[in-house]
Each structure stands twice: as C-alpha cells, then as structure tokens.
Coordinates of C-alpha atoms in Angstrom, one line a residue:
X1471 CA 11.8 -19.2 -8.8
X1472 CA 8.6 -19.2 -6.8
X1473 CA 6.0 -21.7 -7.8
X1474 CA 4.2 -20.9 -11.1
X1475 CA 0.9 -19.2 -10.4
X1476 CA -0.9 -22.1 -12.1
X1477 CA 0.7 -24.6 -9.8
X1478 CA 0.3 -22.5 -6.6
X1479 CA -3.1 -24.0 -5.8
X1480 CA -1.4 -27.4 -5.4
X1481 CA 0.8 -26.0 -2.7
X1482 CA -2.1 -24.1 -1.1
X1483 CA -4.3 -27.3 -1.0
X1484 CA -1.5 -29.3 0.6
X1485 CA -0.8 -26.5 3.1
X1486 CA -4.4 -26.3 4.2
X1487 CA -4.8 -30.1 4.4
X1488 CA -1.6 -31.1 6.1
X1489 CA -0.7 -28.0 8.1
X1490 CA -4.2 -26.8 9.1
X1491 CA -5.8 -30.2 9.3
X1492 CA -8.7 -29.2 7.1
X1493 CA -10.9 -31.9 5.5
X1494 CA -10.9 -32.1 1.7
X1495 CA -14.4 -30.5 1.5
X1496 CA -13.2 -27.7 3.7
X1497 CA -10.1 -27.1 1.5
X1498 CA -12.4 -27.2 -1.6
X1499 CA -14.7 -24.5 -0.1
X1500 CA -11.7 -22.4 1.0
X1501 CA -10.1 -22.4 -2.4
X1502 CA -13.4 -22.3 -4.3
X1503 CA -12.7 -25.5 -6.2
X1504 CA -14.3 -29.0 -6.4
X1505 CA -13.5 -31.7 -3.9
X1506 CA -12.3 -33.9 -6.7
X1507 CA -9.8 -31.2 -7.7
X1508 CA -8.6 -31.1 -4.1
X1509 CA -8.0 -34.9 -4.1
X1510 CA -6.1 -34.6 -7.4
X1511 CA -4.0 -31.7 -6.1
X1512 CA -3.1 -33.6 -2.9
X1513 CA -2.1 -36.6 -5.0
X1514 CA 0.2 -34.4 -7.2
X1515 CA 1.7 -32.9 -4.0
X1516 CA 2.5 -36.4 -2.7
X1517 CA 3.8 -37.6 -6.1
X1518 CA 6.2 -34.6 -6.5
X1519 CA 7.3 -34.7 -2.8
X1520 CA 6.0 -31.2 -2.1
X1521 CA 4.6 -32.4 1.3
X1522 CA 7.9 -34.0 2.3
X1523 CA 9.3 -31.1 4.2
X1524 CA 12.5 -32.9 5.2
X1525 CA 13.5 -33.1 1.5
X1526 CA 12.1 -29.8 0.5
X1527 CA 14.2 -27.5 -1.7
X1528 CA 14.9 -23.8 -1.5
X1529 CA 11.8 -23.5 -3.7
X1530 CA 9.6 -25.1 -1.2
X1531 CA 11.1 -23.1 1.7
X1532 CA 10.1 -19.9 -0.1
X1533 CA 6.6 -21.1 -0.6
X1534 CA 6.3 -22.2 3.0
X1535 CA 7.1 -18.6 3.9
X1536 CA 4.4 -17.5 1.5
X1537 CA 1.8 -19.7 3.1
X1538 CA 2.9 -18.6 6.6
X1539 CA 2.6 -14.9 5.5
X1540 CA -0.9 -15.6 4.1
X1541 CA -2.0 -17.1 7.4
X1542 CA -0.6 -14.4 9.6
X1543 CA -1.8 -11.4 7.5
X1544 CA -5.1 -12.9 6.4
X1545 CA -4.3 -12.6 2.7
X1546 CA -5.6 -14.7 -0.1
X1547 CA -2.3 -15.2 -1.9
X1548 CA 1.3 -14.3 -1.4
X1549 CA 4.1 -14.8 -4.0
X1550 CA 7.8 -14.3 -3.0
X1551 CA 10.7 -13.4 -5.1
X1552 CA 14.0 -14.7 -3.6
X1553 CA 16.9 -12.3 -3.1
X1554 CA 19.8 -14.7 -2.2
X1555 CA 20.8 -15.7 -5.7
X1556 CA 23.6 -13.9 -7.6
X1557 CA 22.2 -14.9 -11.0
X1558 CA 19.0 -12.9 -10.7
X1559 CA 18.2 -9.4 -9.6
X1560 CA 14.9 -9.1 -7.6
X1561 CA 14.3 -5.7 -9.1
X1562 CA 14.4 -7.3 -12.6
X1563 CA 12.6 -10.5 -11.7
X1564 CA 9.8 -8.9 -9.7
X1565 CA 8.0 -7.4 -12.7
X1566 CA 8.2 -10.7 -14.5
X1567 CA 6.8 -12.7 -11.6
X1568 CA 4.1 -10.1 -10.9
X1569 CA 3.1 -9.9 -14.6
X1570 CA 2.7 -13.7 -14.7
X1571 CA 0.7 -13.7 -11.5
X1572 CA -1.5 -10.8 -12.7
X1573 CA -2.4 -12.6 -16.0
X1574 CA -3.4 -15.7 -14.0
X1575 CA -5.9 -13.5 -12.0
X1576 CA -7.6 -12.0 -15.0
X1577 CA -10.8 -13.7 -16.3
X1578 CA -13.0 -12.9 -19.3
X1579 CA -15.4 -10.1 -18.6
X1580 CA -13.3 -8.6 -15.8
X1581 CA -13.1 -4.9 -15.0
X1582 CA -9.5 -4.0 -13.8
X1583 CA -8.5 -1.0 -11.9
X1584 CA -4.9 0.2 -12.4
X1585 CA -2.9 2.9 -10.5
X1586 CA 0.5 4.1 -11.5
X1587 CA 4.2 4.2 -10.7
X1588 CA 7.5 2.7 -11.9
X1589 CA 6.7 -0.7 -10.5
X1590 CA 3.3 -0.9 -12.4
X1591 CA 4.8 0.3 -15.6
X1592 CA 7.6 -2.2 -15.5
X1593 CA 5.0 -4.9 -14.9
X1594 CA 3.1 -3.7 -18.0
X1595 CA 6.3 -3.6 -20.0
X1596 CA 7.1 -7.3 -19.5
X1597 CA 3.5 -8.5 -19.5
X1598 CA 2.8 -11.2 -22.1
X1599 CA 0.1 -10.4 -24.7
X1600 CA -3.3 -12.0 -24.1
X1601 CA -6.6 -12.0 -26.0
X1602 CA -9.2 -12.0 -23.3
X1603 CA -12.9 -11.4 -24.0
X1604 CA -14.7 -8.2 -22.8
X1605 CA -12.0 -7.1 -20.3
X1606 CA -11.9 -3.4 -19.4
X1607 CA -9.0 -1.6 -17.7
X1608 CA -9.8 1.6 -15.9
X1609 CA -7.6 4.3 -14.4
X1610 CA -7.8 4.7 -10.6
X1611 CA -6.6 8.2 -10.3
X1612 CA -6.0 11.4 -12.2
X1613 CA -2.9 12.2 -14.1
X1614 CA 0.4 13.8 -13.2
X1615 CA 2.6 16.2 -15.0
X1616 CA 5.5 13.9 -14.5
X1617 CA 8.4 13.6 -16.9
X1618 CA 8.2 9.9 -16.7
X1619 CA 6.9 7.1 -18.9
X1620 CA 4.8 5.7 -16.0
X1621 CA 2.0 8.2 -15.6
X1622 CA -1.4 6.8 -14.7
X1623 CA -2.8 7.1 -18.2
X1624 CA 0.3 5.4 -19.7
X1625 CA 0.1 2.5 -17.2
X1626 CA -3.6 2.0 -17.9
X1627 CA -3.2 2.2 -21.7
X1628 CA -0.2 -0.2 -21.9
X1629 CA -1.9 -2.9 -19.7
X1630 CA -5.1 -2.6 -21.8
X1631 CA -3.0 -3.0 -24.9
X1632 CA -1.3 -6.1 -23.6
X1633 CA -4.6 -7.7 -22.7
X1634 CA -6.3 -6.6 -25.9
X1635 CA -8.8 -4.9 -23.6
X1636 CA -10.7 -1.7 -23.6
X1637 CA -8.8 1.0 -21.8
X1638 CA -10.6 3.9 -20.0
X1639 CA -8.5 6.8 -19.0
X1640 CA -9.4 9.4 -16.4
X1641 CA -8.7 12.6 -18.2
X1642 CA -8.2 14.8 -15.1
X1643 CA -5.2 16.0 -13.1
X1644 CA -4.4 14.2 -9.9
X1645 CA -4.3 17.3 -7.8
X1646 CA -6.0 20.7 -8.4
X1647 CA -5.0 24.1 -7.1
X1648 CA -7.8 24.4 -4.5
X1649 CA -10.2 22.3 -2.5
X1650 CA -13.2 24.2 -4.0
X1651 CA -12.1 23.5 -7.5
X1652 CA -11.5 19.8 -6.8
X1653 CA -15.0 19.5 -5.2
X1654 CA -16.6 21.1 -8.3
X1655 CA -14.5 18.9 -10.6
X1656 CA -15.6 15.8 -8.8
X1657 CA -19.2 16.7 -9.5
X1658 CA -18.7 16.7 -13.2
X1659 CA -20.9 13.9 -14.6
X1660 CA -18.1 12.1 -16.6
X1661 CA -15.7 12.2 -13.7
X1662 CA -18.3 11.2 -11.1
X1663 CA -19.6 8.3 -13.1
X1664 CA -16.2 7.0 -14.0
X1665 CA -15.0 7.0 -10.3
X1666 CA -18.3 5.5 -9.2
X1667 CA -17.6 2.3 -11.3
X1668 CA -14.3 1.6 -9.5
X1669 CA -16.1 -0.5 -6.9
X1670 CA -17.4 -2.7 -9.7
X1671 CA -13.8 -3.8 -10.6
X1672 CA -13.0 -7.5 -10.1
X1673 CA -9.2 -6.9 -9.9
X1674 CA -7.0 -4.0 -8.9
X1675 CA -3.2 -3.7 -9.6
X1676 CA -1.1 -1.2 -7.8
X1677 CA 1.9 -0.6 -5.5
X1678 CA 2.1 1.7 -2.5
X1679 CA 4.0 4.9 -2.3
X1680 CA 6.3 6.0 0.5
X1681 CA 6.4 9.3 2.4
X1682 CA 9.8 10.5 1.3
X1683 CA 11.2 13.8 0.0
X1684 CA 12.0 12.1 -3.3
X1685 CA 8.7 10.3 -3.7
X1686 CA 6.9 10.3 -7.0
X1687 CA 4.3 12.9 -5.7
X1688 CA 7.2 15.3 -4.9
X1689 CA 9.1 14.7 -8.1
X1690 CA 6.1 15.3 -10.3
X1691 CA 5.2 18.5 -8.4
X1692 CA 1.9 17.3 -6.8
X1693 CA 3.3 18.2 -3.4
X1694 CA 6.4 19.9 -2.1
X1695 CA 9.1 18.0 -0.1
X1696 CA 8.4 20.3 2.8
X1697 CA 4.7 19.5 2.7
X1698 CA 5.4 15.8 2.4
X1699 CA 7.7 15.9 5.4
X1700 CA 5.1 17.8 7.5
X1701 CA 2.4 15.3 6.6
X1702 CA 4.7 12.4 7.5
X1703 CA 5.3 14.0 10.9
X1704 CA 1.6 14.3 11.3
X1705 CA 0.9 10.6 10.7
X1706 CA 0.9 10.0 6.9
X1707 CA 2.5 6.7 6.2
X1708 CA 1.9 5.8 2.5
X1709 CA 0.2 6.6 -0.8
X1710 CA -2.6 4.6 -2.4
X1711 CA -3.7 5.7 -5.9
X1712 CA -2.4 9.2 -5.2
X1713 CA -4.1 9.6 -1.8
X1714 CA -2.3 9.8 1.5
X1715 CA -3.1 7.2 4.2
X1716 CA -2.0 6.9 7.8
X1717 CA -0.4 4.0 9.6
X1718 CA -3.8 2.2 9.9
X1719 CA -4.5 2.6 6.2
X1720 CA -7.1 5.4 6.7
X1721 CA -7.4 8.5 4.6
X1722 CA -5.4 11.4 6.1
X1723 CA -7.5 14.5 6.7
X1724 CA -5.5 17.1 4.9
X1725 CA -5.8 19.7 2.2
X1726 CA -3.8 17.7 -0.2
X1727 CA -6.3 14.8 -0.1
X1728 CA -9.2 17.2 -0.5
X1729 CA -7.6 18.5 -3.7
X1730 CA -7.0 15.0 -5.1
X1731 CA -9.0 13.5 -8.0
X1732 CA -8.8 9.8 -7.4
X1733 CA -11.0 6.8 -6.5
X1734 CA -12.6 6.8 -3.1
X1735 CA -10.6 4.5 -0.9
X1736 CA -13.7 2.5 0.1
X1737 CA -14.2 1.8 -3.6
X1738 CA -10.7 0.3 -3.8
X1739 CA -11.3 -1.8 -0.7
X1740 CA -14.5 -3.1 -2.3
X1741 CA -12.5 -4.7 -5.2
X1742 CA -12.4 -8.5 -4.5
X1743 CA -8.8 -9.1 -5.7
X1744 CA -6.5 -6.3 -4.7
X1745 CA -3.1 -7.1 -6.0
X1746 CA -0.1 -5.1 -4.6
X1747 CA 3.5 -5.4 -5.8
X1748 CA 6.3 -4.1 -3.6
X1749 CA 10.0 -4.5 -4.1
X1750 CA 11.7 -1.6 -2.4
X1751 CA 12.7 -2.1 1.2
X1752 CA 12.0 1.5 2.1
X1753 CA 8.3 1.0 1.4
X1754 CA 7.9 -1.4 4.4
X1755 CA 6.0 1.1 6.6
X1756 CA 3.8 2.1 3.7
X1757 CA 3.1 -1.6 2.9
X1758 CA 2.1 -2.3 6.5
X1759 CA -0.3 0.7 6.4
X1760 CA -1.8 -0.6 3.1
X1761 CA -2.3 -4.1 4.6
X1762 CA -3.9 -2.7 7.8
X1763 CA -6.2 -0.6 5.7
X1764 CA -7.5 -3.5 3.7
X1765 CA -6.0 -2.6 0.4
X1766 CA -4.2 -5.9 -0.2
X1767 CA -5.6 -9.4 -0.8
X1768 CA -2.9 -10.6 -3.2
X1769 CA 0.7 -9.7 -2.6
X1770 CA 4.0 -10.0 -4.5
X1771 CA 7.1 -9.2 -2.3
X1772 CA 10.7 -10.2 -1.8
X1773 CA 11.9 -12.7 0.8
X1774 CA 13.2 -10.1 3.2
X1775 CA 10.0 -8.1 3.0
X1776 CA 7.9 -11.2 3.7
X1777 CA 10.0 -12.0 6.7
X1778 CA 9.7 -8.5 8.1
X1779 CA 5.9 -8.6 7.6
X1780 CA 5.7 -12.0 9.3
X1781 CA 7.8 -10.8 12.3
X1782 CA 5.6 -7.6 12.6
X1783 CA 2.3 -9.5 12.6
X1784 CA 3.6 -12.1 15.0
X1785 CA 4.8 -9.5 17.3

C-alpha cells in the first residue's frame, strides 16, 4: 500500500529536507505548515527509518517514485498504486486509495467540482461517509443520455451524499444539436451563473477521457466513432469534463466543443487542488495532455503509469 494520505506529509518533508537540501523553514513554507511541525515530522521520519534508503521497503520505493514524479512534473502530490502484487488488483484498489486521498483534501466550507465517468463513480461508491460543515459539490458538465450508473449528475449526487454536503446538479445536456442552440443555452441565467462559480471551487475531482472509438462520449451518443477518429487525427488527445483537448491540453477548435455545455477550461485550471485519477494504461497520452494543460495538481496513478510519465518528462 502507498503511504496513508495523513502520513504522506512526513515523507514529503523528509524528501525536501534530505534530497533537496531545503532548510526547515523552507520546507515549512513549501508545505504550508509550521517549522515546529517540520521538526516533528523529520524526527518521526528518522525514528521510523523512512530516511534510511538502504533499508527501505517496497513501500518506500513506491513513495520515492511518487516524490520523483512530483518533482519532474511540478505537481503538488502524487499517490501511486502498485501493480506487482498478486493479492490486490489495481483496478479494485485504485478507487479505495483515491477515495481516501480525496477525503483528506476536503475541508469544511469547501466547494468541490466533480466531473463524471466510471472511475469517478467507483470512487464515490467506496468513499467513506463524512459529516463536513458547509461543503458544496457541483457538477462540472452537462448530462449524458448514457445507459450507465455513472452519469455526471449521479457522480455529483453520490459524492455529495457521502460527504453529507449540498449537491448542485447542472440540469442541461452535455451536447446540443447545434452551435447556435448551445450559445443561446449558455446565456440562460441559471446555466451561466452556475458555470461561472466553477472557478470558485477549492477542489476538483475528475479523470481524463481518451480519444477512442469506444470512449464514453461515443458510447453515450454524444459523438460518433467516425467523428472521434477524425478529431483524433486532427490533434485531439483527451477529454476533460466533456470537452476535447489537444496534446498540449488546449481546447480543440471544433464544432463538438462549440456544442458542449460544460465548465470553461480556464475555470477548471483556476481550481487550486485539481485531483485526477487514472488507472487505464490506454489513457497515457490523454493524461500527458491533461498535465501539460494545467489540469492536474494532485494525481493518483499506477506504478507503470508513473514510470512512463517520469520517463516522458525526463526525455
């Protein structure tokens, strides 16, 4: 198992102090904690042997990889789910780790933006119940006519239920039949005001979609397989909150995006804590695009995905 989220700060403090040579006051500023806390964490790191690399376990090796990935990609936090153990399936363990990490990020009074997809719904399904004060969960994009139990409104509602929070659904379709209709719809006061508050979120939770013929957007009828293939050939690399992005994480200029009812991508980038969870290896290119586009600050991935990311950035 990776380090528990509550204990991760100990490892991060030790990493910055011993590997980066930061002073204790610099570590405190970087992690937004007191200098006294840094001293306490470093003492715990020494007492538990976490800074003795020669005797480190598989657990420590995974978290060294997490710290290296943070450094290379410029991310705030990375959590890694190992894949080389026969007892645990990463696809099963990923939602549990992500749900625990997510709960650790939520504070009283937070406004949380949630997208959709199988990964997000599985996280919600295993999320422990919490009773946080004045938390609001808002939907980042319109709804899909999907025959799944992980539509945007259902993901938002279930996470709000688990947090005992207020849930705000966006009662609009994800994609409209024409650009003109979408432009008019976006000017409706309720829709406009709701989407305008996305940038006020403290935390976002989502995954990234791939550009494949069997992607969620194709399966739910938002776009045809032929259209998706053509957009991929034209430079589309991934999907963020229902919108297509290119390899640099920028909005693709296409008719589909202009028919889409979803949060403006700059509003999502403005969220301080942007937590992305990716388990499938076929989403690597989409994940790279999302990171390059500034949509990730906190990341939960598998060991193999972290290593591929590290190799890509170092190259």
